[in-house]
CSV table of C-alpha atoms in Angstrom, one decimal:
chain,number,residue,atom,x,y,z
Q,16,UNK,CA,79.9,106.2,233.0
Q,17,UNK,CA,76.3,106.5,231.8
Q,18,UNK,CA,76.0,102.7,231.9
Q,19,UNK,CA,78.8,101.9,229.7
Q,20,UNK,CA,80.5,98.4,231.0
Q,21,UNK,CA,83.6,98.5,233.0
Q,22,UNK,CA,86.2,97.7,229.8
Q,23,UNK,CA,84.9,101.1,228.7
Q,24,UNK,CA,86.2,103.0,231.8
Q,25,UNK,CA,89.5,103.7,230.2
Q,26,UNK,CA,88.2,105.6,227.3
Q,27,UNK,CA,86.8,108.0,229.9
Q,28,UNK,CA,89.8,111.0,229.8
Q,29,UNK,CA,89.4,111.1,226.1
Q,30,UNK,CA,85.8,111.2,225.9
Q,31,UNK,CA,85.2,112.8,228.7
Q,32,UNK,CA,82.9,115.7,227.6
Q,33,UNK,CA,81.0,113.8,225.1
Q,34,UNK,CA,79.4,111.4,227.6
Q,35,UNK,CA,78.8,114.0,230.2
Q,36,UNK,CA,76.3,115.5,227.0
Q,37,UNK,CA,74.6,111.7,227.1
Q,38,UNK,CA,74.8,110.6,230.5
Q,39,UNK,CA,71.4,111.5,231.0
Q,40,UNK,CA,70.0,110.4,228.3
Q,41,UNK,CA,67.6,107.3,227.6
Q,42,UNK,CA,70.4,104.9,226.3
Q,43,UNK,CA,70.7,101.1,225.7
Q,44,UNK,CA,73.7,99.5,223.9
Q,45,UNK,CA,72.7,97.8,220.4
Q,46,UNK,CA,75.0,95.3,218.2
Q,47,UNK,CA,77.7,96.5,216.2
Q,48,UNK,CA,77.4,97.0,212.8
Q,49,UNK,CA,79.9,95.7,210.2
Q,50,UNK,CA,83.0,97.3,210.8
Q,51,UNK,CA,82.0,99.8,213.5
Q,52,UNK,CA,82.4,99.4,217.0
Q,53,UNK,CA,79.3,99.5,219.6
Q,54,UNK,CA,76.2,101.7,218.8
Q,55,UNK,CA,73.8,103.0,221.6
Q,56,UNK,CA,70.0,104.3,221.3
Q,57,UNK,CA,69.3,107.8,221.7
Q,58,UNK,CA,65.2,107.6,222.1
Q,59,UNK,CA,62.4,108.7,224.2
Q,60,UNK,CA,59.7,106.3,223.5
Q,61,UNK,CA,59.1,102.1,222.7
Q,62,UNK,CA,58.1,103.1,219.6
Q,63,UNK,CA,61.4,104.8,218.3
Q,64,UNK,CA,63.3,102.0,217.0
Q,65,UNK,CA,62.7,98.6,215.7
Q,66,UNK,CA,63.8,95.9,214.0
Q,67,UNK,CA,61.4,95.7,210.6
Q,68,UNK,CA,60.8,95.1,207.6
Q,69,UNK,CA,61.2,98.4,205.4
Q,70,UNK,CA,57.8,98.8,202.6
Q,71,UNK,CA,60.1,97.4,200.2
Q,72,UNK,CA,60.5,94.0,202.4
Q,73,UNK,CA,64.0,94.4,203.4
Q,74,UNK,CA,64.9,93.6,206.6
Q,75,UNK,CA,66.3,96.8,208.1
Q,76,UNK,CA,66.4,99.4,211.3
Q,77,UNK,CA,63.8,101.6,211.4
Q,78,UNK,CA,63.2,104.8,213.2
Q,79,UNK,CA,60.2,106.5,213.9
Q,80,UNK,CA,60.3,110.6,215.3
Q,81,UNK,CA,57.3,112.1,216.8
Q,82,UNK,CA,56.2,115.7,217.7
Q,83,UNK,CA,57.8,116.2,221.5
Q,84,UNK,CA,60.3,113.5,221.0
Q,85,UNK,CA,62.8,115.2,223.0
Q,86,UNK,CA,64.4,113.9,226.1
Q,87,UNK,CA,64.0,116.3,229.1
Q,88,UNK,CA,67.4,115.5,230.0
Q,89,UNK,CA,68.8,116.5,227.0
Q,90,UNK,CA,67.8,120.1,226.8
Q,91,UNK,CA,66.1,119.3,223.2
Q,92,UNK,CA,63.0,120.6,223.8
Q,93,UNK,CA,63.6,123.7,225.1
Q,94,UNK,CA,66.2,123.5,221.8
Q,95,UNK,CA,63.6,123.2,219.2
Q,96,UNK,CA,65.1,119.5,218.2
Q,97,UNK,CA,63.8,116.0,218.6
Q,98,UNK,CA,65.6,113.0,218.1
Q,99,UNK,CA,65.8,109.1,217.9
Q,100,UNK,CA,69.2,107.8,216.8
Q,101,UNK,CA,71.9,105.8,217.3
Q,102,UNK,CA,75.5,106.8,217.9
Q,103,UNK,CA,78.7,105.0,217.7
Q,104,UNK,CA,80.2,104.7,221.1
Q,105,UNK,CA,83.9,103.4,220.5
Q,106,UNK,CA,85.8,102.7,218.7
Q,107,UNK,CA,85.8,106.1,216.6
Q,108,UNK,CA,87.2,107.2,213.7
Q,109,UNK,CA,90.3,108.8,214.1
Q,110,UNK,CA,92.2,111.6,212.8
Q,111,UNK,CA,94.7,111.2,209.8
Q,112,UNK,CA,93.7,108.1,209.1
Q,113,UNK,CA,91.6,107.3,205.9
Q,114,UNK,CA,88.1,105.2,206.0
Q,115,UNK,CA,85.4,103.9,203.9
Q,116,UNK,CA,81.4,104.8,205.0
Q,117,UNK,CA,78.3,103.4,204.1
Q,118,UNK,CA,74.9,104.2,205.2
Q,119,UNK,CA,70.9,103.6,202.8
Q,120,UNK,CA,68.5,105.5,203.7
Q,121,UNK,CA,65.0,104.6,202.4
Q,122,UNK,CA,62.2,107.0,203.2
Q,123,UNK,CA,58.1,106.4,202.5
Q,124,UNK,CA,56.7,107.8,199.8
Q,125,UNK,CA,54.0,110.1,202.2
Q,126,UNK,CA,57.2,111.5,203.7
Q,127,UNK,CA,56.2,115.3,204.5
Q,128,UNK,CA,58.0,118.3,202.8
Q,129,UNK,CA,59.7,120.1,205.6
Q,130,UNK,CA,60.7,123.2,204.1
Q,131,UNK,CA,63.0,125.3,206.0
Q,132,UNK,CA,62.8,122.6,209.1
Q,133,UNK,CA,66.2,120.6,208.9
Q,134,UNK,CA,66.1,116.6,209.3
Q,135,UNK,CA,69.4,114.8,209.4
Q,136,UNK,CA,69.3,111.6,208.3
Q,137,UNK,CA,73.2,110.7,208.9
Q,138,UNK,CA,75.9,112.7,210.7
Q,139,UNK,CA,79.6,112.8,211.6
Q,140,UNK,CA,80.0,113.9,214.9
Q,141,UNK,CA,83.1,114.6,216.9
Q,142,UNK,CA,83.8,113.9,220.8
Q,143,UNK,CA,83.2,117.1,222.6
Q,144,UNK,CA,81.3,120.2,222.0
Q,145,UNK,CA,81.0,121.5,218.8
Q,146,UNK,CA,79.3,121.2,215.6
Q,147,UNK,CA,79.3,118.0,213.8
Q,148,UNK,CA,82.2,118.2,210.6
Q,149,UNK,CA,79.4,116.9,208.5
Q,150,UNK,CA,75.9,116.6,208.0
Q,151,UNK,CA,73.0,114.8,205.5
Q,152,UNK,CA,70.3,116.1,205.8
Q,153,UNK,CA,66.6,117.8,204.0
Q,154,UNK,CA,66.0,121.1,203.4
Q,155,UNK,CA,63.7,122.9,201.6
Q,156,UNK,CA,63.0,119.4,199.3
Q,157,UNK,CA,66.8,118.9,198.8
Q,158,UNK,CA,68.8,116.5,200.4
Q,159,UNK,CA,72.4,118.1,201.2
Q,160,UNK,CA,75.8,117.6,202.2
Q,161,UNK,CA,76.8,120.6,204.4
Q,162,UNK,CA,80.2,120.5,206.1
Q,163,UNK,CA,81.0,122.7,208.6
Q,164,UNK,CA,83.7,125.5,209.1
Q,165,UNK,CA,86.5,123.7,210.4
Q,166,UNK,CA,88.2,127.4,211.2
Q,167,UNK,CA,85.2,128.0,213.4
Q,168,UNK,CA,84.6,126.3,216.8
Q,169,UNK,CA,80.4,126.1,217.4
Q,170,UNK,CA,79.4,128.3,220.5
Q,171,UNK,CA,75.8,128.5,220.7
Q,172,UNK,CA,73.6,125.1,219.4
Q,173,UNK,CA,70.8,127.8,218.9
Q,174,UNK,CA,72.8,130.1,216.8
Q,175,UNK,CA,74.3,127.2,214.1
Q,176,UNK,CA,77.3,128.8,212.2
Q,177,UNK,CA,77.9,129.3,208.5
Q,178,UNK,CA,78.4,126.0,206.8
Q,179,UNK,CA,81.6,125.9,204.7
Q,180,UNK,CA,79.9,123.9,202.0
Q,181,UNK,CA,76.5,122.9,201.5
Q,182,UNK,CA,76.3,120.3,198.3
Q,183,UNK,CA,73.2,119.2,196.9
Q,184,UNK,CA,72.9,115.6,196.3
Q,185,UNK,CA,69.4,114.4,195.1
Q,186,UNK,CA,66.1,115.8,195.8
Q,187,UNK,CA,63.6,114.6,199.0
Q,188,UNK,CA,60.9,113.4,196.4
Q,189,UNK,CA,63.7,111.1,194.5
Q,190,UNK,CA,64.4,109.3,197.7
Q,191,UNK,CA,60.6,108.6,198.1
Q,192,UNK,CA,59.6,105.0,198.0
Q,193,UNK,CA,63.1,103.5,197.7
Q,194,UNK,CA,66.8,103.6,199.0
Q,195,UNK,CA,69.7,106.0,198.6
Q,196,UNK,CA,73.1,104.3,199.1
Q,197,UNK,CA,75.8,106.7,200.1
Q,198,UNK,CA,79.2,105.8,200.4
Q,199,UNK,CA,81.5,108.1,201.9
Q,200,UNK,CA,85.2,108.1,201.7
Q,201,UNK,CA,87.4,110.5,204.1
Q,202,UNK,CA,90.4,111.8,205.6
Q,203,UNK,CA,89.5,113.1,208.9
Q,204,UNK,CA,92.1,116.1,209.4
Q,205,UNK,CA,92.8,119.4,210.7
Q,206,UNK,CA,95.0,119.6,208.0
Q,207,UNK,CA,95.5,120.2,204.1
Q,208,UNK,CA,96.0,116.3,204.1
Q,209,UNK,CA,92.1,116.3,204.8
Q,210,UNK,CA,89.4,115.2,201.9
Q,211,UNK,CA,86.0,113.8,202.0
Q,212,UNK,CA,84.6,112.0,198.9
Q,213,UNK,CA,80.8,111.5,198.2
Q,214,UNK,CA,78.8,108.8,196.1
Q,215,UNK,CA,75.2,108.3,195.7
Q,216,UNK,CA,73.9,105.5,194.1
Q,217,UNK,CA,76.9,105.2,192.6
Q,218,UNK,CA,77.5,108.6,191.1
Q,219,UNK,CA,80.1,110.9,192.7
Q,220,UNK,CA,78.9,114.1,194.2
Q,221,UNK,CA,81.5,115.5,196.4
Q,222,UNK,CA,85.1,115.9,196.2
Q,223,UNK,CA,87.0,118.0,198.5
Q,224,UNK,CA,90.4,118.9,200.0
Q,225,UNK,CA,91.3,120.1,203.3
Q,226,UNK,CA,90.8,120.8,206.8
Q,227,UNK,CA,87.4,119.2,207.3
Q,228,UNK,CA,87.3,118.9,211.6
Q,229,UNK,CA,88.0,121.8,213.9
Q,230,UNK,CA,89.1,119.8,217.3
Q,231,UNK,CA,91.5,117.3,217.9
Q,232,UNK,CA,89.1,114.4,219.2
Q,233,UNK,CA,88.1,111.1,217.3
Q,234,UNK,CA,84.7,111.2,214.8
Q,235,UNK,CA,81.8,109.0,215.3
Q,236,UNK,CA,79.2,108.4,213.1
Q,237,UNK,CA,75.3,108.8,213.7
Q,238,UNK,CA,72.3,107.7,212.3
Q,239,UNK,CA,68.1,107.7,212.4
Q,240,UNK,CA,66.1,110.7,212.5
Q,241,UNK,CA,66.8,114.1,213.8
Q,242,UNK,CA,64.9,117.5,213.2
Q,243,UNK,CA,66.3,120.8,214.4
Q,244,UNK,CA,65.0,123.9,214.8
Q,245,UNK,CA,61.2,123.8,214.4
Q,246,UNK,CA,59.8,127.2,213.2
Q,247,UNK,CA,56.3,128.0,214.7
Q,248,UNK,CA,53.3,125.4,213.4
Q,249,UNK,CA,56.0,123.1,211.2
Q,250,UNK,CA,57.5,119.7,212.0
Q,251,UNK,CA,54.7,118.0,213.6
Q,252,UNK,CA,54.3,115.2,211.4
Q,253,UNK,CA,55.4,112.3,211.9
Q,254,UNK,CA,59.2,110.7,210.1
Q,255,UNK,CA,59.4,107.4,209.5
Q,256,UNK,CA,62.7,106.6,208.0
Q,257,UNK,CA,64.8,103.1,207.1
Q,258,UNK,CA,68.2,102.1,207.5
Q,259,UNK,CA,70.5,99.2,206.4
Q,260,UNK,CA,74.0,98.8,204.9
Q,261,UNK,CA,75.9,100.5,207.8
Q,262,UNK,CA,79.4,100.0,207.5
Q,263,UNK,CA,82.9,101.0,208.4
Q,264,UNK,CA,86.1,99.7,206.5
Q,265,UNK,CA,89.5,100.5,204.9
Q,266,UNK,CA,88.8,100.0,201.5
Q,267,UNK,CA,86.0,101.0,199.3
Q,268,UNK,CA,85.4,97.0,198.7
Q,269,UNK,CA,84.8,96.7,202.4
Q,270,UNK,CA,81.9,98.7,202.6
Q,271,UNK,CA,80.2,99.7,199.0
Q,272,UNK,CA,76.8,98.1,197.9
Q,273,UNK,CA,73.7,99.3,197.7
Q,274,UNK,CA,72.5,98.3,200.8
């Protein structure tokens, strides 16, 4: 099972389909972070991920995403996406049960403007195929909370669906040179018992109710740097991007901070 240690091995009906997507990718199992369980390392190269000081001198995870970062094994590159990130393995978050996210992001102030190339930088992902429920990520200078049609089950990774919401929440040049805390509050359901709740440094920006997943398999969280869909001559320069703060926890207490 794609590496994974033998106390894993049980897990393997329910997750089935999501590890068959990774078990040929470049993997290696890192430390938990508060509150989650394990976290593994999606990268191509040594220089992906590191343990460093951010410019600000915080000690923190950083990820660094180069033109052609793109696994062969993956089928990214013949996808228009590169990646380095890390995904929670298990345990996930399940289904009808509430929880408390926090992620900072901090990205240099010589970070590029994209335009209509898409960079996630944080993503709720569900075991399976599909698209992810939700997504932060830049585009066109904003950076945006877009949450996916939970009546709609992704077919094609080349031909993204509609987003059900797409929610701005600060601009790319505001999150220059510093960090953006965001704290995330949801209820992971197929139902009208669903929600998802937003903060940014501190100020709310999303608050919504209903169905927010469209399968009945557990969400993980992933984080680093992730650019999809490359139009012709864009997204060859080089994302740097900073992380610290990740955390997973009942209660707003649990989690919230700045980083």
């Amino acid at each position: 099972m794609c590496g994974l240690r033998s106390r894993h091995t049980t897990l393997a009906t329910l997750v089935g389909s999501f590890f068959v997507s990774f078990c040929f990718v470049n993997v290696a199992t890192v430390a938990a972070a508060d509150g989650f369980g394990s976290f593994s390392l999606q990268s191509s190269k040594s220089y992906s991920y590191q343990r460093a000081s951010a410019p600000d001198g915080t000690r923190a995870e950083r990820f660094e995403l180069r033109s052609g970062d793109c696994p062969a094994s993956t089928g990214d590159c013949h996808r228009q996406r590169e990646r380095v990130e890390k995904f929670e393995t298990i345990p996930a978050s399940r289904q009808d049960h509430e929880y408390w996210y926090h992620f900072s992001v901090f990205i240099p102030t010589d970070w590029p403007a994209s335009g209509s190339v898409n960079t996630k930088l944080g993503q709720f992902h569900q075991f399976g195929n599909g698209k992810g429920p939700v997504l932060f990520q830049i585009l066109d200078g904003r950076y945006i909370f877009e949450l996916g049609n939970p009546a709609v089950r992704q077919a094609s990774p080349m031909r993204p669906l509609p987003p059900l919401r797409q929610i701005g929440l600060t601009s790319a040049n505001a999150m220059k040179g510093r960090w953006t805390s965001i704290t995330v509050n949801a209820n992971w359901s197929r139902t009208p018992a669903g929600f998802i709740n937003v903060w940014v440094n501190g100020a709310k920006k999303v608050g919504l109710k209903g169905p927010n997943v469209d399968r009945d398999s557990p969400v993980y969280f992933k984080y680093g740097v992730y650019r999809s869909l490359k139009a012709a001559g864009k997204g060859n320069t080089p994302l740097v991007a900073w992380y610290t703060g990740i955390r997973r926890g009942s209660t707003r207490g649990l989690v919230d901070g700045t980083q």
